[in-house]
Tab-separated table of C-alpha atoms in Angstrom:
chain	number	residue	atom	x	y	z
I	1471	MET	CA	85.799	97.847	92.042
I	1472	ALA	CA	82.672	97.095	90.068
I	1473	LEU	CA	80.709	93.941	90.752
I	1474	CYS	CA	79.885	93.161	87.134
I	1475	SER	CA	81.682	90.327	85.394
I	1476	ARG	CA	81.674	91.650	81.838
I	1477	GLY	CA	83.476	94.680	80.522
I	1478	PRO	CA	83.438	96.603	77.253
I	1479	GLN	CA	84.001	94.969	73.912
I	1480	ARG	CA	86.760	95.324	71.348
I	1481	GLY	CA	86.520	93.831	67.903
I	1482	GLY	CA	83.136	92.342	68.767
I	1483	TRP	CA	84.559	90.010	71.468
I	1484	PRO	CA	83.592	90.307	75.157
I	1485	LEU	CA	86.571	90.729	77.451
I	1486	ALA	CA	85.255	88.133	79.956
I	1487	LEU	CA	86.659	89.977	82.975
I	1488	VAL	CA	86.820	88.348	86.421
I	1489	PRO	CA	86.475	90.681	89.442
I	1490	LEU	CA	88.585	90.512	92.607
I	1491	TYR	CA	86.979	91.932	95.729
I	1492	LYS	CA	89.928	91.436	98.092
I	1493	PRO	CA	93.513	90.100	97.772
I	1494	GLN	CA	92.733	86.633	99.122
I	1495	ASP	CA	90.277	86.145	96.262
I	1496	LEU	CA	93.285	85.659	93.976
I	1497	VAL	CA	94.586	82.904	96.259
I	1498	LYS	CA	91.204	81.175	96.194
I	1499	LYS	CA	91.002	81.371	92.415
I	1500	ALA	CA	94.588	80.132	92.024
I	1501	SER	CA	93.772	77.038	94.074
I	1502	LYS	CA	91.249	75.988	91.422
I	1503	GLN	CA	92.254	77.638	88.138
I	1504	ALA	CA	95.625	78.107	86.464
I	1505	VAL	CA	96.805	81.739	86.363
I	1506	PHE	CA	98.967	82.832	83.436
I	1507	PRO	CA	100.646	86.294	83.590
I	1508	SER	CA	100.631	88.178	80.284
I	1509	LEU	CA	102.535	91.456	79.889
I	1510	THR	CA	101.567	94.123	77.351
I	1511	VAL	CA	104.055	96.938	78.171
I	1512	PRO	CA	107.876	97.348	78.189
I	1513	ALA	CA	109.995	97.199	81.323
I	1514	PRO	CA	109.892	100.186	83.720
I	1515	PRO	CA	112.982	102.254	84.700
I	1516	SER	CA	115.762	100.313	86.411
I	1517	GLN	CA	119.416	100.442	87.404
I	1518	GLN	CA	122.251	97.903	87.210
I	1519	ARG	CA	123.908	96.853	90.459
I	1520	SER	CA	127.123	94.827	90.518
I	1521	LEU	CA	126.928	91.646	92.587
I	1522	VAL	CA	130.141	91.940	94.595
I	1523	GLY	CA	132.013	88.692	95.081
I	1524	LEU	CA	129.831	86.637	92.744
I	1525	LYS	CA	132.461	86.234	90.003
I	1526	ARG	CA	134.963	84.647	92.388
I	1527	LEU	CA	132.311	82.468	93.979
I	1528	MET	CA	131.137	81.136	90.631
I	1529	HIS	CA	134.692	80.561	89.425
I	1530	GLU	CA	135.486	78.524	92.541
I	1531	ARG	CA	132.413	76.354	91.998
I	1532	ASN	CA	132.877	76.112	88.225
I	1533	LEU	CA	129.491	77.727	87.646
I	1534	ASP	CA	128.216	79.717	84.698
I	1535	PRO	CA	129.613	83.304	84.768
I	1536	HIS	CA	126.509	85.045	83.388
I	1537	GLY	CA	124.378	87.383	85.474
I	1538	LEU	CA	127.102	89.201	87.410
I	1539	GLU	CA	124.822	92.213	87.760
I	1540	ALA	CA	121.313	92.657	89.112
I	1541	THR	CA	118.644	94.758	87.422
I	1542	VAL	CA	116.921	96.691	90.214
I	1543	TYR	CA	113.565	98.277	89.398
I	1544	ASP	CA	111.965	101.370	90.833
I	1545	THR	CA	109.237	100.336	93.273
I	1546	GLN	CA	106.500	102.698	92.151
I	1547	GLY	CA	107.523	102.287	88.491
I	1548	CYS	CA	106.598	98.586	88.685
I	1549	VAL	CA	102.955	99.334	89.513
I	1550	LEU	CA	100.759	98.613	86.491
I	1551	SER	CA	97.119	97.950	85.777
I	1552	GLY	CA	96.059	94.313	86.008
I	1553	ALA	CA	92.898	92.432	85.074
I	1554	LEU	CA	91.822	88.776	85.065
I	1555	HIS	CA	90.279	87.255	81.941
I	1556	GLU	CA	88.750	83.851	81.309
I	1557	ALA	CA	91.059	82.529	78.602
I	1558	VAL	CA	88.403	80.174	77.226
I	1559	ASP	CA	86.346	83.223	76.180
I	1560	LEU	CA	89.278	85.360	75.060
I	1561	SER	CA	89.939	85.542	71.324
I	1562	GLU	CA	93.386	85.810	69.774
I	1563	ASN	CA	92.328	89.087	68.183
I	1564	THR	CA	91.382	90.587	71.547
I	1565	ASN	CA	94.564	89.746	73.466
I	1566	PRO	CA	96.976	87.007	72.335
I	1567	ILE	CA	98.056	84.888	75.319
I	1568	THR	CA	101.344	83.147	74.483
I	1569	GLU	CA	104.192	81.510	76.374
I	1570	PRO	CA	107.403	83.571	75.905
I	1571	GLY	CA	109.794	81.893	73.506
I	1572	THR	CA	107.441	79.087	72.461
I	1573	GLY	CA	104.715	80.734	70.412
I	1574	VAL	CA	102.109	78.418	71.963
I	1575	MET	CA	98.737	80.204	72.021
I	1576	PHE	CA	96.618	79.777	75.155
I	1577	ASN	CA	93.529	81.682	74.022
I	1578	GLY	CA	90.499	79.416	74.270
I	1579	ASP	CA	92.071	77.130	76.901
I	1580	HIS	CA	89.808	75.749	79.601
I	1581	ASN	CA	90.354	76.369	83.334
I	1582	LEU	CA	92.851	79.183	82.670
I	1583	LEU	CA	92.772	82.758	83.972
I	1584	ALA	CA	94.864	85.175	81.930
I	1585	LEU	CA	96.289	87.868	84.217
I	1586	VAL	CA	96.819	90.685	81.724
I	1587	VAL	CA	99.277	93.254	83.116
I	1588	GLY	CA	99.569	96.687	81.552
I	1589	GLY	CA	96.368	96.480	79.548
I	1590	PRO	CA	93.661	99.147	79.315
I	1591	VAL	CA	92.039	100.173	82.593
I	1592	VAL	CA	88.504	98.822	82.975
I	1593	ALA	CA	86.025	98.542	85.842
I	1594	GLN	CA	87.563	95.274	87.093
I	1595	SER	CA	91.196	96.482	86.911
I	1596	PHE	CA	93.444	96.577	89.973
I	1597	ASP	CA	96.941	97.890	90.699
I	1598	ILE	CA	99.638	95.229	90.641
I	1599	TYR	CA	103.425	95.133	90.970
I	1600	TYR	CA	105.038	93.373	88.001
I	1601	LEU	CA	108.675	92.144	88.041
I	1602	HIS	CA	110.369	91.582	84.693
I	1603	TRP	CA	112.943	88.890	83.851
I	1604	GLY	CA	115.684	88.022	81.350
I	1605	PHE	CA	117.835	85.076	80.305
I	1606	ASP	CA	120.896	84.460	82.511
I	1607	SER	CA	120.107	87.446	84.695
I	1608	THR	CA	118.882	88.649	88.082
I	1609	HIS	CA	115.967	91.067	88.429
I	1610	SER	CA	114.642	92.503	91.683
I	1611	VAL	CA	112.198	94.998	93.134
I	1612	ARG	CA	111.342	96.054	96.673
I	1613	LEU	CA	107.601	96.132	97.266
I	1614	GLY	CA	105.649	98.664	99.266
I	1615	SER	CA	102.066	99.779	99.722
I	1616	HIS	CA	101.321	101.099	96.213
I	1617	ALA	CA	99.423	97.895	95.336
I	1618	ASN	CA	98.004	94.815	97.054
I	1619	TYR	CA	99.062	92.328	94.375
I	1620	PHE	CA	102.353	91.168	92.842
I	1621	VAL	CA	103.152	88.896	89.931
I	1622	THR	CA	106.187	88.099	87.810
I	1623	ALA	CA	106.546	86.498	84.401
I	1624	ALA	CA	105.374	82.938	83.736
I	1625	LEU	CA	107.913	80.372	84.935
I	1626	GLN	CA	109.452	77.386	83.202
I	1627	GLY	CA	112.769	76.907	84.994
I	1628	CYS	CA	113.453	80.230	86.779
I	1629	SER	CA	113.681	80.702	90.544
I	1630	ILE	CA	111.877	83.317	92.630
I	1631	PHE	CA	113.321	84.439	95.981
I	1632	VAL	CA	111.633	86.661	98.568
I	1633	THR	CA	113.489	88.219	101.494
I	1634	GLY	CA	113.173	90.995	104.054
I	1635	ASP	CA	110.372	92.550	106.063
I	1636	PRO	CA	106.824	91.289	105.292
I	1637	ALA	CA	105.723	94.928	105.134
I	1638	SER	CA	108.210	95.700	102.344
I	1639	PRO	CA	109.928	92.558	101.015
I	1640	THR	CA	112.364	92.353	98.116
I	1641	VAL	CA	111.527	89.909	95.315
I	1642	TYR	CA	114.100	88.386	92.942
I	1643	HIS	CA	113.459	86.669	89.606
I	1644	LEU	CA	116.519	84.684	88.497
I	1645	ASN	CA	117.212	82.768	85.300
I	1646	ALA	CA	120.150	80.459	84.510
I	1647	ASN	CA	119.397	79.424	80.958
I	1648	SER	CA	123.034	78.715	80.035
I	1649	ALA	CA	123.917	76.778	83.186
I	1650	GLY	CA	124.424	73.022	82.973
I	1651	ALA	CA	124.899	72.971	79.218
I	1652	ASN	CA	127.544	70.237	79.520
I	1653	ALA	CA	125.742	68.220	82.192
I	1654	PRO	CA	125.540	64.459	81.495
I	1655	ASN	CA	121.747	64.261	81.955
I	1656	ASP	CA	118.611	66.289	82.629
I	1657	ALA	CA	118.736	65.851	86.397
I	1658	ALA	CA	122.305	67.165	86.555
I	1659	ARG	CA	121.449	70.090	84.278
I	1660	TYR	CA	118.437	71.080	86.391
I	1661	GLN	CA	120.497	70.848	89.559
I	1662	ALA	CA	123.229	73.043	88.037
I	1663	LYS	CA	120.661	75.690	87.121
I	1664	VAL	CA	119.184	75.725	90.631
I	1665	GLN	CA	122.676	75.920	92.157
I	1666	VAL	CA	123.630	78.879	89.960
I	1667	MET	CA	120.457	80.757	90.825
I	1668	GLU	CA	120.941	80.144	94.543
I	1669	ALA	CA	124.507	81.465	94.323
I	1670	ARG	CA	123.381	84.575	92.465
I	1671	PHE	CA	120.607	85.236	94.958
I	1672	ASN	CA	122.992	84.953	97.922
I	1673	ALA	CA	125.363	87.405	96.243
I	1674	ALA	CA	122.469	89.770	95.494
I	1675	ARG	CA	121.136	89.484	99.043
I	1676	ARG	CA	124.529	90.420	100.500
I	1677	THR	CA	124.824	93.356	98.100
I	1678	LEU	CA	121.255	94.674	98.061
I	1679	GLY	CA	120.095	93.655	101.536
I	1680	GLY	CA	117.986	90.951	103.152
I	1681	SER	CA	118.674	88.233	105.709
I	1682	GLN	CA	119.043	84.545	105.026
I	1683	GLN	CA	116.655	83.759	107.885
I	1684	SER	CA	113.816	85.747	106.303
I	1685	SER	CA	114.320	84.324	102.780
I	1686	ALA	CA	112.406	81.646	100.901
I	1687	SER	CA	112.219	80.548	97.286
I	1688	ALA	CA	110.169	78.792	94.637
I	1689	SER	CA	112.347	76.871	92.180
I	1690	MET	CA	111.623	74.493	89.317
I	1691	HIS	CA	111.744	71.626	91.811
I	1692	ASP	CA	108.723	73.186	93.546
I	1693	TYR	CA	106.480	74.200	90.675
I	1694	MET	CA	107.737	71.702	88.050
I	1695	PRO	CA	108.409	68.603	90.184
I	1696	GLY	CA	108.037	66.108	87.328
I	1697	MET	CA	110.084	68.249	84.937
I	1698	LEU	CA	108.277	66.315	82.185
I	1699	SER	CA	110.834	63.541	82.337
I	1700	THR	CA	109.764	60.125	81.137
I	1701	ALA	CA	108.568	59.209	84.614
I	1702	GLY	CA	106.947	62.603	85.181
I	1703	THR	CA	105.111	62.460	81.872
I	1704	ALA	CA	103.926	58.922	82.569
I	1705	GLN	CA	102.557	60.056	85.930
I	1706	LEU	CA	100.737	62.995	84.352
I	1707	GLU	CA	99.339	60.724	81.650
I	1708	TYR	CA	98.075	58.382	84.343
I	1709	GLU	CA	96.507	61.246	86.313
I	1710	ARG	CA	94.953	62.930	83.275
I	1711	GLY	CA	93.751	59.704	81.667
I	1712	VAL	CA	95.567	60.077	78.351
I	1713	SER	CA	96.567	56.449	77.901
I	1714	GLY	CA	95.012	54.382	75.136
I	1715	ALA	CA	92.569	52.636	77.461
I	1716	SER	CA	91.082	55.823	78.918
I	1717	TRP	CA	88.123	57.956	77.932
I	1718	TYR	CA	87.953	61.656	77.167
I	1719	ASP	CA	84.791	63.603	77.904
I	1720	VAL	CA	84.449	66.000	75.004
I	1721	GLY	CA	81.123	67.781	75.214
I	1722	THR	CA	78.509	65.039	75.442
I	1723	HIS	CA	80.648	62.443	73.697
I	1724	GLY	CA	83.349	60.096	74.938
I	1725	PHE	CA	86.194	59.064	72.678
I	1726	ARG	CA	88.805	56.397	73.191
I	1727	SER	CA	92.244	57.958	72.732
I	1728	PHE	CA	93.614	55.102	70.604
I	1729	TRP	CA	90.726	55.618	68.193
I	1730	LYS	CA	89.742	59.277	68.154
I	1731	VAL	CA	92.357	61.394	69.973
I	1732	ASP	CA	95.849	62.272	68.810
I	1733	GLN	CA	98.536	64.959	69.211
I	1734	ASP	CA	98.558	64.637	72.996
I	1735	GLU	CA	100.858	67.196	74.579
I	1736	LEU	CA	101.623	67.783	78.233
I	1737	MET	CA	103.379	70.935	79.463
I	1738	GLN	CA	104.411	72.061	82.950
I	1739	PHE	CA	104.744	75.666	84.129
I	1740	GLY	CA	104.644	77.800	87.262
I	1741	THR	CA	103.225	81.119	88.430
I	1742	VAL	CA	104.430	83.082	91.464
I	1743	PHE	CA	102.284	85.865	92.888
I	1744	GLY	CA	101.948	87.844	96.105
I	1745	VAL	CA	99.056	89.415	97.996
I	1746	ARG	CA	99.127	92.136	100.637
I	1747	GLU	CA	96.645	92.146	103.514
I	1748	SER	CA	96.746	94.171	106.734
I	1749	GLY	CA	100.027	95.694	105.583
I	1750	ARG	CA	101.873	92.365	105.205
I	1751	TRP	CA	102.821	90.421	102.075
I	1752	SER	CA	102.450	86.687	101.467
I	1753	PHE	CA	103.770	84.821	98.409
I	1754	TYR	CA	102.491	81.746	96.624
I	1755	PHE	CA	103.641	79.481	93.834
I	1756	GLN	CA	101.237	77.678	91.573
I	1757	LYS	CA	102.067	74.374	89.917
I	1758	ARG	CA	100.177	74.224	86.658
I	1759	SER	CA	100.138	71.666	83.889
I	1760	ARG	CA	98.510	71.901	80.477
I	1761	HIS	CA	97.065	69.034	78.496
I	1762	GLU	CA	96.255	69.660	74.859
I	1763	TYR	CA	94.901	67.174	72.364
I	1764	ARG	CA	92.996	67.102	69.108
I	1765	TYR	CA	90.138	64.741	68.473
I	1766	LYS	CA	88.118	63.664	65.479
I	1767	THR	CA	84.593	64.983	65.385
I	1768	TRP	CA	81.670	63.040	64.040
I	1769	MET	CA	81.923	65.363	61.070
I	1770	SER	CA	85.136	65.911	59.142
I	1771	GLY	CA	88.154	67.636	60.687
I	1772	ARG	CA	89.690	67.736	64.156
I	1773	ALA	CA	88.811	69.919	67.133
I	1774	ARG	CA	91.380	71.272	69.603
I	1775	HIS	CA	90.938	70.923	73.350
I	1776	ALA	CA	93.320	72.370	75.960
I	1777	GLU	CA	92.750	72.248	79.703
I	1778	TRP	CA	94.823	73.275	82.718
I	1779	SER	CA	95.127	71.862	86.219
I	1780	ALA	CA	96.640	73.778	89.128
I	1781	GLU	CA	97.832	73.557	92.724
I	1782	CYS	CA	98.614	76.592	94.881
I	1783	HIS	CA	101.045	76.712	97.855
I	1784	ARG	CA	102.283	79.529	100.095
I	1785	PHE	CA	106.082	79.642	100.387
I	1786	TRP	CA	106.783	83.012	102.089
I	1787	PRO	CA	106.753	83.834	104.942
I	1788	ALA	CA	108.074	80.317	105.480
């Protein structure tokens, strides 16, 4: 892998590539900068596997009946080209970085690394397993030695489970979008979603293999602990200094939020990735929050500022 930090140009914009020299470099970067996975290719070949016994289990517990099958991907077919980009230097014309289903554009954000999967191969590219996802569904792949990195789609409510042998674990990405629709409050709805995903994983584990003792997960309660409830938002506002009495440092100027700053928005997401060293896999989840605001400049108009904060934790092997 080349040691340079800049690659070729497209459309006149530098690609601001970030090199990785060994797998643990991704862990070190993820402890300081938010990592957002961005996919540029369709899903690889897969097969549908029925989750035996799940329908009865979910009926007994009055759970959502979606996702009675698992999409199982070919191991080698999930290996794609990956590259890290500094999002603050990445233009929308070069590679649009958006959150699925929201249309929010992250190009130009501060403290964000865009992990582009399936893009053109450049000097700083590396092989990476990528696991797809879908609403109200279960997706899985068994990893091997074809690559030393793994990532799945950006998370905002899904659960990731890992089980099996550290040399060749199986990873599951589960979504329960429809679960908890009739719950009386947010807490009950979130709990229903987590319960559904746990039930589906247990059914998948019994059908596809893996022991309960070797399994661990990252759910929304891990990577989105505040869930942006009223209390969670208030805590983030306190930590980020977005109350009316606080100061923003914008370039060389400071602006009071009640006077200059408006359109504050706080968002919470997660990223799960894996690294392989000495033939064994380890998996991490990253809690990441995004604060965006617009502020009046000394001239006319408003400037946009978006910045990420991140925490990184290993969850498997437990």
